[in-house]
mmCIF file of C-alpha atoms and ligand atoms in Angstrom:
data_model
loop_
_atom_site.group_PDB
_atom_site.id
_atom_site.type_symbol
_atom_site.label_atom_id
_atom_site.label_comp_id
_atom_site.label_asym_id
_atom_site.label_seq_id
_atom_site.Cartn_x
_atom_site.Cartn_y
_atom_site.Cartn_z
ATOM 1 C CA UNK Z 1 -10.453 30.774 15.791
ATOM 2 C CA UNK Z 2 -8.068 33.176 17.522
ATOM 3 C CA UNK Z 3 -7.555 31.195 20.733
ATOM 4 C CA UNK Z 4 -4.997 28.605 21.613
ATOM 5 C CA UNK Z 5 -4.390 25.397 19.768
ATOM 6 C CA UNK Z 6 -2.358 22.310 20.655
ATOM 7 C CA UNK Z 7 -1.220 20.371 17.580
ATOM 8 C CA UNK Z 8 0.098 16.828 17.970
ATOM 9 C CA UNK Z 9 2.630 16.031 15.272
ATOM 10 C CA UNK Z 10 5.302 13.678 14.045
ATOM 11 C CA UNK Z 11 6.893 13.109 10.667
ATOM 12 C CA UNK Z 12 6.457 14.994 7.427
ATOM 13 C CA UNK Z 13 2.618 15.235 7.276
ATOM 14 C CA UNK Z 14 2.521 16.538 10.824
ATOM 15 C CA UNK Z 15 5.215 19.084 10.108
ATOM 16 C CA UNK Z 16 3.399 20.343 7.023
ATOM 17 C CA UNK Z 17 0.125 20.978 8.863
ATOM 18 C CA UNK Z 18 2.090 22.510 11.764
ATOM 19 C CA UNK Z 19 3.610 24.951 9.259
ATOM 20 C CA UNK Z 20 0.123 25.846 8.053
ATOM 21 C CA UNK Z 21 -1.110 26.369 11.616
ATOM 22 C CA UNK Z 22 1.914 28.557 12.324
ATOM 23 C CA UNK Z 23 1.009 30.535 9.216
ATOM 24 C CA UNK Z 24 -2.476 31.390 10.480
ATOM 25 C CA UNK Z 25 -2.014 31.561 14.280
ATOM 26 C CA UNK Z 26 -0.013 33.998 16.415
ATOM 27 C CA UNK Z 27 3.047 32.557 18.168
ATOM 28 C CA UNK Z 28 1.194 32.488 21.506
ATOM 29 C CA UNK Z 29 -1.776 30.775 19.839
ATOM 30 C CA UNK Z 30 -0.029 27.523 18.947
ATOM 31 C CA UNK Z 31 1.936 24.799 20.704
ATOM 32 C CA UNK Z 32 3.221 22.044 18.431
ATOM 33 C CA UNK Z 33 3.773 18.891 20.488
ATOM 34 C CA UNK Z 34 6.125 16.468 18.771
ATOM 35 C CA UNK Z 35 6.600 12.722 19.005
ATOM 36 C CA UNK Z 36 9.947 11.621 20.460
ATOM 37 C CA UNK Z 37 9.412 7.863 20.123
ATOM 38 C CA UNK Z 38 11.614 7.908 16.973
ATOM 39 C CA UNK Z 39 14.531 9.475 18.870
ATOM 40 C CA UNK Z 40 17.719 7.508 19.176
ATOM 41 C CA UNK Z 41 21.401 7.817 19.830
ATOM 42 C CA UNK Z 42 23.407 7.517 16.617
ATOM 43 C CA UNK Z 43 27.162 7.924 16.165
ATOM 44 C CA UNK Z 44 27.216 9.197 19.738
ATOM 45 C CA UNK Z 45 24.678 11.936 18.995
ATOM 46 C CA UNK Z 46 21.085 12.378 20.215
ATOM 47 C CA UNK Z 47 18.921 12.422 17.068
ATOM 48 C CA UNK Z 48 15.307 13.623 17.357
ATOM 49 C CA UNK Z 49 14.000 13.150 13.805
ATOM 50 C CA UNK Z 50 10.444 14.381 14.318
ATOM 51 C CA UNK Z 51 11.442 17.435 16.351
ATOM 52 C CA UNK Z 52 13.971 18.326 13.675
ATOM 53 C CA UNK Z 53 11.513 17.747 10.827
ATOM 54 C CA UNK Z 54 9.031 20.099 12.520
ATOM 55 C CA UNK Z 55 11.730 22.676 13.298
ATOM 56 C CA UNK Z 56 13.228 22.670 9.800
ATOM 57 C CA UNK Z 57 9.759 22.830 8.233
ATOM 58 C CA UNK Z 58 8.606 25.777 10.371
ATOM 59 C CA UNK Z 59 11.927 27.504 9.703
ATOM 60 C CA UNK Z 60 11.402 27.044 5.947
ATOM 61 C CA UNK Z 61 14.593 24.978 5.784
ATOM 62 C CA UNK Z 62 13.257 21.466 5.228
ATOM 63 C CA UNK Z 63 14.450 19.406 2.305
ATOM 64 C CA UNK Z 64 11.444 19.560 -0.047
ATOM 65 C CA UNK Z 65 12.249 16.195 -1.657
ATOM 66 C CA UNK Z 66 12.668 13.981 1.426
ATOM 67 C CA UNK Z 67 10.598 16.042 3.885
ATOM 68 C CA UNK Z 68 13.274 15.347 6.538
ATOM 69 C CA UNK Z 69 16.705 16.906 6.791
ATOM 70 C CA UNK Z 70 17.821 20.305 5.527
ATOM 71 C CA UNK Z 71 17.368 21.826 2.054
ATOM 72 C CA UNK Z 72 20.590 22.184 0.090
ATOM 73 C CA UNK Z 73 22.306 19.644 2.326
ATOM 74 C CA UNK Z 74 25.835 18.398 1.584
ATOM 75 C CA UNK Z 75 27.166 14.972 2.586
ATOM 76 C CA UNK Z 76 30.944 15.322 3.107
ATOM 77 C CA UNK Z 77 30.694 13.886 6.611
ATOM 78 C CA UNK Z 78 28.878 10.770 5.369
ATOM 79 C CA UNK Z 79 31.408 10.315 2.560
ATOM 80 C CA UNK Z 80 34.321 10.596 4.971
ATOM 81 C CA UNK Z 81 32.566 8.216 7.347
ATOM 82 C CA UNK Z 82 32.109 5.673 4.537
ATOM 83 C CA UNK Z 83 35.828 5.977 3.667
ATOM 84 C CA UNK Z 84 36.618 5.062 7.263
ATOM 85 C CA UNK Z 85 34.238 2.091 7.199
ATOM 86 C CA UNK Z 86 31.730 3.785 9.545
ATOM 87 C CA UNK Z 87 27.967 3.213 9.729
ATOM 88 C CA UNK Z 88 26.162 4.902 6.844
ATOM 89 C CA UNK Z 89 22.667 3.352 6.868
ATOM 90 C CA UNK Z 90 21.276 6.429 8.656
ATOM 91 C CA UNK Z 91 22.343 9.543 6.840
ATOM 92 C CA UNK Z 92 23.292 12.657 8.770
ATOM 93 C CA UNK Z 93 23.938 15.594 6.444
ATOM 94 C CA UNK Z 94 26.646 18.153 7.178
ATOM 95 C CA UNK Z 95 24.191 20.895 8.162
ATOM 96 C CA UNK Z 96 21.900 18.552 10.073
ATOM 97 C CA UNK Z 97 24.923 17.299 12.013
ATOM 98 C CA UNK Z 98 25.309 20.718 13.613
ATOM 99 C CA UNK Z 99 21.828 20.377 15.150
ATOM 100 C CA UNK Z 100 22.690 17.057 16.787
ATOM 101 C CA UNK Z 101 26.051 18.319 18.033
ATOM 102 C CA UNK Z 102 24.371 21.384 19.578
ATOM 103 C CA UNK Z 103 21.686 19.191 21.140
ATOM 104 C CA UNK Z 104 24.362 16.878 22.580
ATOM 105 C CA UNK Z 105 26.148 19.864 24.103
ATOM 106 C CA UNK Z 106 22.995 21.278 25.684
ATOM 107 C CA UNK Z 107 21.881 17.920 27.100
ATOM 108 C CA UNK Z 108 25.366 17.359 28.524
ATOM 109 C CA UNK Z 109 25.183 20.803 30.112
ATOM 110 C CA UNK Z 110 22.084 19.601 31.965
ATOM 111 C CA UNK Z 111 19.417 21.196 29.785
ATOM 112 C CA UNK Z 112 16.221 19.257 29.161
ATOM 113 C CA UNK Z 113 15.123 18.227 25.669
ATOM 114 C CA UNK Z 114 12.468 20.980 25.915
ATOM 115 C CA UNK Z 115 15.114 23.592 26.674
ATOM 116 C CA UNK Z 116 17.391 22.315 23.915
ATOM 117 C CA UNK Z 117 14.465 22.402 21.462
ATOM 118 C CA UNK Z 118 13.523 25.942 22.485
ATOM 119 C CA UNK Z 119 17.113 27.098 21.990
ATOM 120 C CA UNK Z 120 17.433 25.399 18.582
ATOM 121 C CA UNK Z 121 14.031 26.742 17.473
ATOM 122 C CA UNK Z 122 14.986 30.284 18.497
ATOM 123 C CA UNK Z 123 18.317 29.982 16.671
ATOM 124 C CA UNK Z 124 16.404 28.932 13.533
ATOM 125 C CA UNK Z 125 14.148 31.991 13.859
ATOM 126 C CA UNK Z 126 10.995 30.036 14.775
ATOM 127 C CA UNK Z 127 8.526 32.098 16.814
ATOM 128 C CA UNK Z 128 5.914 29.426 17.551
ATOM 129 C CA UNK Z 129 6.387 26.954 20.410
ATOM 130 C CA UNK Z 130 7.660 23.510 19.457
ATOM 131 C CA UNK Z 131 7.870 21.134 22.412
ATOM 132 C CA UNK Z 132 8.782 17.471 22.745
ATOM 133 C CA UNK Z 133 5.929 15.326 24.043
ATOM 134 C CA UNK Z 134 8.083 14.503 27.073
ATOM 135 C CA UNK Z 135 11.526 15.235 28.439
ATOM 136 C CA UNK Z 136 11.814 11.608 29.528
ATOM 137 C CA UNK Z 137 13.055 9.090 26.961
ATOM 138 C CA UNK Z 138 10.350 7.074 25.187
ATOM 139 C CA UNK Z 139 11.536 4.633 22.520
ATOM 140 C CA UNK Z 140 9.291 3.050 19.906
ATOM 141 C CA UNK Z 141 9.929 -0.647 19.373
ATOM 142 C CA UNK Z 142 8.323 -2.333 16.365
ATOM 143 C CA UNK Z 143 7.163 -5.919 16.803
ATOM 144 C CA UNK Z 144 7.614 -7.738 13.486
ATOM 145 C CA UNK Z 145 7.729 -11.193 11.924
ATOM 146 C CA UNK Z 146 11.515 -10.838 12.160
ATOM 147 C CA UNK Z 147 11.474 -10.049 15.873
ATOM 148 C CA UNK Z 148 11.442 -6.740 17.738
ATOM 149 C CA UNK Z 149 13.250 -3.857 16.067
ATOM 150 C CA UNK Z 150 14.136 -0.391 17.405
ATOM 151 C CA UNK Z 151 12.170 2.138 15.336
ATOM 152 C CA UNK Z 152 14.944 3.488 13.112
ATOM 153 C CA UNK Z 153 16.218 -0.047 12.440
ATOM 154 C CA UNK Z 154 12.749 -0.922 11.189
ATOM 155 C CA UNK Z 155 12.120 2.361 9.373
ATOM 156 C CA UNK Z 156 15.434 3.272 7.774
ATOM 157 C CA UNK Z 157 17.740 0.243 7.971
ATOM 158 C CA UNK Z 158 15.035 -2.269 6.978
ATOM 159 C CA UNK Z 159 12.982 0.242 4.897
ATOM 160 C CA UNK Z 160 9.764 -0.865 6.704
ATOM 161 C CA UNK Z 161 9.961 -4.282 5.019
ATOM 162 C CA UNK Z 162 9.307 -6.594 8.002
ATOM 163 C CA UNK Z 163 5.653 -7.352 8.642
ATOM 164 C CA UNK Z 164 4.357 -5.454 11.679
ATOM 165 C CA UNK Z 165 2.388 -7.179 14.440
ATOM 166 C CA UNK Z 166 2.439 -4.468 17.123
ATOM 167 C CA UNK Z 167 4.287 -1.620 18.813
ATOM 168 C CA UNK Z 168 5.795 -0.982 22.200
ATOM 169 C CA UNK Z 169 6.828 2.370 23.627
ATOM 170 C CA UNK Z 170 9.611 1.730 26.097
ATOM 171 C CA UNK Z 171 9.636 4.277 28.926
ATOM 172 C CA UNK Z 172 6.045 5.443 28.333
ATOM 173 C CA UNK Z 173 4.826 4.437 31.815
ATOM 174 C CA UNK Z 174 7.327 6.752 33.500
ATOM 175 C CA UNK Z 175 7.057 9.569 30.941
ATOM 176 C CA UNK Z 176 5.280 12.761 31.930
ATOM 177 C CA UNK Z 177 4.192 15.352 29.369
ATOM 178 C CA UNK Z 178 6.854 18.024 28.902
ATOM 179 C CA UNK Z 179 6.239 21.273 30.841
ATOM 180 C CA UNK Z 180 5.227 23.097 27.638
ATOM 181 C CA UNK Z 181 2.757 20.359 26.696
ATOM 182 C CA UNK Z 182 1.229 20.238 30.195
ATOM 183 C CA UNK Z 183 0.945 24.044 30.330
ATOM 184 C CA UNK Z 184 -0.701 24.221 26.905
ATOM 185 C CA UNK Z 185 -3.331 21.652 27.901
ATOM 186 C CA UNK Z 186 -3.988 23.400 31.214
ATOM 187 C CA UNK Z 187 -4.367 26.814 29.550
ATOM 188 C CA UNK Z 188 -7.863 28.237 30.150
ATOM 189 C CA UNK Z 189 -7.745 29.726 26.659
ATOM 190 C CA UNK Z 190 -7.157 26.354 24.957
ATOM 191 C CA UNK Z 191 -9.677 25.968 22.131
ATOM 192 C CA UNK Z 192 -8.877 22.695 20.398
ATOM 193 C CA UNK Z 193 -6.479 19.798 20.065
ATOM 194 C CA UNK Z 194 -5.527 19.046 16.462
ATOM 195 C CA UNK Z 195 -4.094 15.631 15.627
ATOM 196 C CA UNK Z 196 -2.024 16.255 12.525
ATOM 197 C CA UNK Z 197 -2.009 13.845 9.547
ATOM 198 C CA UNK Z 198 0.827 11.861 11.094
ATOM 199 C CA UNK Z 199 1.196 8.100 11.364
ATOM 200 C CA UNK Z 200 -1.350 7.102 14.052
ATOM 201 C CA UNK Z 201 0.669 4.085 15.240
ATOM 202 C CA UNK Z 202 4.174 5.465 15.513
ATOM 203 C CA UNK Z 203 3.850 9.263 15.525
ATOM 204 C CA UNK Z 204 0.636 9.936 17.466
ATOM 205 C CA UNK Z 205 0.279 6.788 19.615
ATOM 206 C CA UNK Z 206 3.367 7.561 21.739
ATOM 207 C CA UNK Z 207 1.910 11.009 22.539
ATOM 208 C CA UNK Z 208 -1.558 9.685 23.379
ATOM 209 C CA UNK Z 209 0.041 6.745 25.211
ATOM 210 C CA UNK Z 210 1.176 8.896 28.126
ATOM 211 C CA UNK Z 211 -1.365 8.303 30.897
ATOM 212 C CA UNK Z 212 -1.946 12.022 31.508
ATOM 213 C CA UNK Z 213 -2.700 12.678 27.862
ATOM 214 C CA UNK Z 214 -5.070 9.746 27.578
ATOM 215 C CA UNK Z 215 -6.990 11.013 30.624
ATOM 216 C CA UNK Z 216 -7.002 14.574 29.296
ATOM 217 C CA UNK Z 217 -8.564 13.472 26.011
ATOM 218 C CA UNK Z 218 -11.049 11.157 27.732
ATOM 219 C CA UNK Z 219 -12.310 14.067 29.873
ATOM 220 C CA UNK Z 220 -11.638 16.826 27.351
ATOM 221 C CA UNK Z 221 -13.264 20.244 27.638
ATOM 222 C CA UNK Z 222 -12.197 21.305 24.153
ATOM 223 C CA UNK Z 223 -12.806 19.529 20.845
ATOM 224 C CA UNK Z 224 -10.212 17.119 19.450
ATOM 225 C CA UNK Z 225 -9.959 16.952 15.667
ATOM 226 C CA UNK Z 226 -7.829 14.596 13.566
ATOM 227 C CA UNK Z 227 -6.779 15.124 9.970
ATOM 228 C CA UNK Z 228 -6.633 11.793 8.149
ATOM 229 C CA UNK Z 229 -3.155 10.747 6.988
ATOM 230 C CA UNK Z 230 -4.788 8.240 4.622
ATOM 231 C CA UNK Z 231 -6.110 9.578 1.319
ATOM 232 C CA UNK Z 232 -7.714 7.281 -1.239
ATOM 233 C CA UNK Z 233 -6.544 4.221 0.697
ATOM 234 C CA UNK Z 234 -2.908 5.328 0.707
ATOM 235 C CA UNK Z 235 -0.602 7.179 3.055
ATOM 236 C CA UNK Z 236 0.623 10.440 1.540
ATOM 237 C CA UNK Z 237 4.079 9.486 2.816
ATOM 238 C CA UNK Z 238 5.465 6.693 4.943
ATOM 239 C CA UNK Z 239 4.285 3.258 6.028
ATOM 240 C CA UNK Z 240 0.931 4.056 7.722
ATOM 241 C CA UNK Z 241 -1.165 2.192 5.111
ATOM 242 C CA UNK Z 242 1.174 -0.824 5.122
ATOM 243 C CA UNK Z 243 1.026 -0.953 8.919
ATOM 244 C CA UNK Z 244 -2.782 -0.712 8.937
ATOM 245 C CA UNK Z 245 -3.084 -3.588 6.472
ATOM 246 C CA UNK Z 246 -0.639 -5.744 8.445
ATOM 247 C CA UNK Z 247 -2.520 -5.033 11.671
ATOM 248 C CA UNK Z 248 -5.805 -6.040 10.039
ATOM 249 C CA UNK Z 249 -7.318 -2.532 9.994
ATOM 250 C CA UNK Z 250 -9.175 -1.094 7.019
ATOM 251 C CA UNK Z 251 -6.724 1.031 5.039
ATOM 252 C CA UNK Z 252 -8.879 4.121 4.735
ATOM 253 C CA UNK Z 253 -9.939 7.294 6.491
ATOM 254 C CA UNK Z 254 -12.669 5.148 8.084
ATOM 255 C CA UNK Z 255 -9.958 2.883 9.512
ATOM 256 C CA UNK Z 256 -8.297 5.997 10.970
ATOM 257 C CA UNK Z 257 -11.638 7.136 12.450
ATOM 258 C CA UNK Z 258 -12.108 3.714 14.081
ATOM 259 C CA UNK Z 259 -8.541 3.883 15.406
ATOM 260 C CA UNK Z 260 -9.066 7.227 17.185
ATOM 261 C CA UNK Z 261 -12.674 6.417 18.094
ATOM 262 C CA UNK Z 262 -14.063 8.296 21.101
ATOM 263 C CA UNK Z 263 -10.821 10.242 21.519
ATOM 264 C CA UNK Z 264 -11.818 12.624 18.705
ATOM 265 C CA UNK Z 265 -14.908 14.740 18.025
ATOM 266 C CA UNK Z 266 -14.220 15.405 14.372
ATOM 267 C CA UNK Z 267 -12.149 14.308 11.455
ATOM 268 C CA UNK Z 268 -11.005 16.112 8.320
ATOM 269 C CA UNK Z 269 -10.931 13.760 5.353
ATOM 270 C CA UNK Z 270 -9.869 14.317 1.775
ATOM 271 C CA UNK Z 271 -12.265 15.099 -1.073
ATOM 272 C CA UNK Z 272 -11.277 11.749 -2.592
ATOM 273 C CA UNK Z 273 -12.762 10.029 0.464
ATOM 274 C CA UNK Z 274 -16.012 12.019 0.665
ATOM 275 C CA UNK Z 275 -18.023 8.801 0.228
ATOM 276 C CA UNK Z 276 -16.703 7.572 3.616
ATOM 277 C CA UNK Z 277 -18.245 10.526 5.490
ATOM 278 C CA UNK Z 278 -21.554 8.795 6.418
ATOM 279 C CA UNK Z 279 -19.758 5.727 7.847
ATOM 280 C CA UNK Z 280 -17.458 7.974 9.913
ATOM 281 C CA UNK Z 281 -20.417 10.065 11.120
ATOM 282 C CA UNK Z 282 -22.123 6.812 12.143
ATOM 283 C CA UNK Z 283 -19.247 6.358 14.626
ATOM 284 C CA UNK Z 284 -20.311 9.634 16.253
ATOM 285 C CA UNK Z 285 -17.446 11.574 14.694
ATOM 286 C CA UNK Z 286 -18.232 14.785 12.778
ATOM 287 C CA UNK Z 287 -16.652 15.010 9.332
ATOM 288 C CA UNK Z 288 -15.297 17.865 7.268
ATOM 289 C CA UNK Z 289 -14.279 17.169 3.675
ATOM 290 C CA UNK Z 290 -11.361 19.203 2.319
ATOM 291 C CA UNK Z 291 -8.377 19.069 0.009
ATOM 292 C CA UNK Z 292 -5.838 17.598 2.475
ATOM 293 C CA UNK Z 293 -2.770 16.918 0.333
ATOM 294 C CA UNK Z 294 -0.206 19.612 1.183
ATOM 295 C CA UNK Z 295 2.067 20.255 -1.792
ATOM 296 C CA UNK Z 296 3.214 23.675 -0.655
ATOM 297 C CA UNK Z 297 2.815 26.327 2.000
ATOM 298 C CA UNK Z 298 -0.460 27.653 0.541
ATOM 299 C CA UNK Z 299 -2.002 24.149 0.819
ATOM 300 C CA UNK Z 300 -0.784 23.865 4.425
ATOM 301 C CA UNK Z 301 -2.337 27.205 5.365
ATOM 302 C CA UNK Z 302 -5.617 26.431 3.630
ATOM 303 C CA UNK Z 303 -5.900 23.071 5.405
ATOM 304 C CA UNK Z 304 -5.000 24.704 8.730
ATOM 305 C CA UNK Z 305 -7.703 27.343 8.270
ATOM 306 C CA UNK Z 306 -10.365 24.789 7.384
ATOM 307 C CA UNK Z 307 -9.374 22.479 10.232
ATOM 308 C CA UNK Z 308 -9.554 25.328 12.770
ATOM 309 C CA UNK Z 309 -12.900 26.576 11.445
ATOM 310 C CA UNK Z 310 -14.270 23.019 11.640
ATOM 311 C CA UNK Z 311 -12.960 22.544 15.209
ATOM 312 C CA UNK Z 312 -14.601 25.841 16.243
ATOM 313 C CA UNK Z 313 -18.006 24.393 15.317
ATOM 314 C CA UNK Z 314 -17.613 21.238 17.436
ATOM 315 C CA UNK Z 315 -18.546 20.486 21.022
ATOM 316 C CA UNK Z 316 -16.044 18.475 23.053
ATOM 317 C CA UNK Z 317 -16.577 14.900 24.241
ATOM 318 C CA UNK Z 318 -19.390 12.525 23.529
HETATM 319 N N1 FO1 O 401 15.027 8.720 6.833
HETATM 320 C C1 FO1 O 401 15.503 7.841 5.917
HETATM 321 O O1 FO1 O 401 14.695 7.178 5.261
HETATM 322 N N2 FO1 O 401 16.862 7.657 5.756
HETATM 323 C C2 FO1 O 401 17.775 8.365 6.447
HETATM 324 O O2 FO1 O 401 18.981 8.168 6.264
HETATM 325 C C3 FO1 O 401 17.287 9.328 7.401
HETATM 326 C C4 FO1 O 401 18.156 10.137 8.118
HETATM 327 C C5 FO1 O 401 17.631 11.124 8.967
HETATM 328 C C6 FO1 O 401 18.486 11.986 9.653
HETATM 329 C C7 FO1 O 401 17.987 12.942 10.492
HETATM 330 C C8 FO1 O 401 16.597 13.070 10.655
HETATM 331 O O3 FO1 O 401 16.108 14.018 11.467
HETATM 332 C C9 FO1 O 401 15.736 12.225 9.985
HETATM 333 C C10 FO1 O 401 16.233 11.230 9.141
HETATM 334 N N3 FO1 O 401 15.396 10.387 8.444
HETATM 335 C C11 FO1 O 401 15.884 9.464 7.560
HETATM 336 C C12 FO1 O 401 13.949 10.450 8.621
HETATM 337 C C13 FO1 O 401 13.460 9.749 9.864
HETATM 338 O O4 FO1 O 401 14.152 8.630 10.226
HETATM 339 C C14 FO1 O 401 11.975 9.396 9.745
HETATM 340 O O5 FO1 O 401 11.342 10.146 8.777
HETATM 341 C C15 FO1 O 401 11.217 9.655 10.986
HETATM 342 O O6 FO1 O 401 11.759 9.118 12.132
HETATM 343 C C16 FO1 O 401 9.768 9.156 10.823
HETATM 344 O O7 FO1 O 401 8.919 10.165 11.145
#
């Protein structure tokens, strides 16, 4: 498939497939649209964790152990902050800090988040387009048995321990897709929308939750394909499986297929889950079975190639 692809991403799994897509598509052939529901202001700085994870991953600078943050990071700032009695529950590395300071400067100068992201991506040597889902603030709020928690409080401060009962995306009603996202969807040459193996509730739902995106997918003229973030009943990384169980969904690729339902035409599931293919097909969703765990760049590229070839065989909408 040589045409244009929109990839929806958030978190480490999304970033890894985005890197694979960037490895097999020309810069003009790919727009990576990134969740901003995890964004927050911390220590006076605007932190966009998913945008940064995607940027660092495409730049080949991501920390291979955590998936987020920068490889070879040092922590002098955090140590000095701790000495002063500052907040250390959310760790900003010395190198990562520069990204947030630059973003602060650009936003204060009146640039949009899209413009700031384009400038940071260019500075990191990234040639493919990475765009925030929206330039308007959208904030994920997690509803739990301990009350409502801002996303990073739930995710990092509380280590996803509270039991989840639902999610809210503050600001979503007013949020429009970013100019780069809107342009990519409107492009006559668009060939497919790929939903990366990101958490469906907190990474993908904010993107699909914007009214214009929901309507686009409902009336889509190109196939939409999701790659399952659940393999063998577990999330490769992060709390997706825990959230599914707490919300009463089946913790499997079938549960993911039911979640996306009529919004997708096809799903890529792992070889471990091949037995679920008939049940997913019974939902009217085509299935491609592949090795989906991305341990390195070669895995990411291989999964990207197979996902694109699968999407090219599908007809949009049902
Ligand atoms: N995740 C953690 O578990 N602990 C941290 O201290 C932490 C710091 C951090 C700093 C910058 C950044 O871009 C991401 C960071 N993350 C951290 C990851 C992040 O909170 C989550 O992975 C995403 O929001 C979920 O996709």
